Tab-separated table of C-alpha atoms in Angstrom:
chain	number	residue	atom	x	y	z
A	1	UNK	CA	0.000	0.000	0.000
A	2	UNK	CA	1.427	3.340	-0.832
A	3	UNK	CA	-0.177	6.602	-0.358
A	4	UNK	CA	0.378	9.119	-2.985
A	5	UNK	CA	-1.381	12.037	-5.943
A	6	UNK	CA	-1.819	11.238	-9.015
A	7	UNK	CA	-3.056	12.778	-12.192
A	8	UNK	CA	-5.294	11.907	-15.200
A	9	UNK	CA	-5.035	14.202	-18.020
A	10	UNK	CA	-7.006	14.406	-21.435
A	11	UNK	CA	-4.726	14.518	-23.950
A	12	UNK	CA	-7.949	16.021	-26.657
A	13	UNK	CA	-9.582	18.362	-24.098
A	14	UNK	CA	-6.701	19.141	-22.027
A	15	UNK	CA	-8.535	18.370	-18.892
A	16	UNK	CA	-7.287	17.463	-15.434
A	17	UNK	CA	-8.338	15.023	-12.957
A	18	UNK	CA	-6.217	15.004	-9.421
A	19	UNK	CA	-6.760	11.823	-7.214
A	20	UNK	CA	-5.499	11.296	-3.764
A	21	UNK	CA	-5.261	8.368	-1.852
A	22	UNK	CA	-3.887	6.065	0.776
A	23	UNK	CA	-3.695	3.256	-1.319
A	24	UNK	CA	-2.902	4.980	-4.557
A	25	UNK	CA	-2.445	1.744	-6.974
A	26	UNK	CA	-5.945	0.116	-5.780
A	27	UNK	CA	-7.445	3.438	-6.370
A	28	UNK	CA	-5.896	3.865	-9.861
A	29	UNK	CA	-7.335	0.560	-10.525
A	30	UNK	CA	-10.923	1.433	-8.947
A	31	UNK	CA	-10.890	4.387	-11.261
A	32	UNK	CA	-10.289	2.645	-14.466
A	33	UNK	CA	-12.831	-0.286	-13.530
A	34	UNK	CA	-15.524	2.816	-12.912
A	35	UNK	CA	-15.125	4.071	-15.959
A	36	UNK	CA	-14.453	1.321	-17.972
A	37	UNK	CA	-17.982	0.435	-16.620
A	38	UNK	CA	-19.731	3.387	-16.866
A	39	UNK	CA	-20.342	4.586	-12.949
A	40	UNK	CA	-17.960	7.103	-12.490
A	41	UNK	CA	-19.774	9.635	-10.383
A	42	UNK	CA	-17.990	11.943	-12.250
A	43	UNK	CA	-20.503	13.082	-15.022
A	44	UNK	CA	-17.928	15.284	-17.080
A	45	UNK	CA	-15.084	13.020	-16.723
A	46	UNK	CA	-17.342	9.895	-17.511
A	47	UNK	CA	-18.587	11.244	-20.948
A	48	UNK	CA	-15.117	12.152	-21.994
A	49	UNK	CA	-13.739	8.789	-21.227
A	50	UNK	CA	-17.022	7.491	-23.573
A	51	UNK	CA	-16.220	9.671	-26.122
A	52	UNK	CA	-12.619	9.508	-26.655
A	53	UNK	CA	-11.614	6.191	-24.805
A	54	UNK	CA	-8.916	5.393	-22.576
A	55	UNK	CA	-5.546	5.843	-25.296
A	56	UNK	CA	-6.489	9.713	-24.594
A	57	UNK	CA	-5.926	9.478	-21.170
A	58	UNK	CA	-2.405	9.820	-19.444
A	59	UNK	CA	-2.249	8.992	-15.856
A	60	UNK	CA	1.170	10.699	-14.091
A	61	UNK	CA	2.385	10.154	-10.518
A	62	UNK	CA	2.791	14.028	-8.901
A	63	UNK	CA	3.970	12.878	-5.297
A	64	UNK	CA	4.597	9.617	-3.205
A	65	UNK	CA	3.395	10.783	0.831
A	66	UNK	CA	5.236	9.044	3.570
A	67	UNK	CA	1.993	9.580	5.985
A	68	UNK	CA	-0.961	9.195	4.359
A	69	UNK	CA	-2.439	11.689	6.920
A	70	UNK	CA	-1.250	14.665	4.981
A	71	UNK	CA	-2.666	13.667	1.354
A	72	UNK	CA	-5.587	16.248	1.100
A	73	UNK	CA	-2.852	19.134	1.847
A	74	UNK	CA	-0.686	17.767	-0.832
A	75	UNK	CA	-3.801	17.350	-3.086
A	76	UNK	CA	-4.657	20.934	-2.805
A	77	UNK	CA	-1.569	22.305	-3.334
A	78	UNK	CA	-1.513	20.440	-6.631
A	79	UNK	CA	-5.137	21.425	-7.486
A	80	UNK	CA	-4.154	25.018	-7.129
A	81	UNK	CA	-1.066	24.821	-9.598
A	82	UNK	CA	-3.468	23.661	-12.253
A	83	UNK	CA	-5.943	26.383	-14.252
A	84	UNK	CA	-9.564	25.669	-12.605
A	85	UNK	CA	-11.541	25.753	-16.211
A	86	UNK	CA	-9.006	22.870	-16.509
A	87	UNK	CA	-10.288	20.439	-13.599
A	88	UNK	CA	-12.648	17.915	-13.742
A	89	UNK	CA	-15.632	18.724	-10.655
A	90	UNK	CA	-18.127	16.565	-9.309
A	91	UNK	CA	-21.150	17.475	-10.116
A	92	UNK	CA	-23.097	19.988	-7.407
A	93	UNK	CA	-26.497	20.449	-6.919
A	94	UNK	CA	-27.081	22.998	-9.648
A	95	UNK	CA	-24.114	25.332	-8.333
């Protein structure tokens, strides 16, 4: 198990998702399963990955974290070196 951040980018719409977690390689692999199946609760993210498939996709590793405990710091430190019409959001209730 090895906490860490990691990135998906689309390589067509230049969009960013940043993931966090303590167990970043199950995680990666959760992700791909939900989307590969189509329950992503990610609407956005979701249609992109229907429309231009997983080859446009490029998953990088930003950080390894010796505690896990400090992994939604490090996640928003990345999120606010990336342009925010750039992320990927959940969805809100109409906000």
């Amino acid at each position: 198990m090895k906490a860490g951040i990691w990135k998906w980018t689309n390589a067509k719409t230049k969009k960013v998702f940043i993931c966090e977690s303590d167990d970043m390689f199950k995680a990666m692999d959760d992700l791909h399963t939900q989307l590969e199946n189509g329950h992503h609760p990610m609407p956005e993210l979701q249609a992109d990955f229907n429309e231009h498939g997983m080859e446009s996709f490029q998953m990088r590793i930003l950080e390894y974290l010796e505690s896990p405990r400090f992994r939604e710091l490090a996640k928003r430190e990345w999120l606010g070196l990336e342009a925010a019409h750039n992320l990927y959001r959940f969805a809100t209730n109409g906000v």
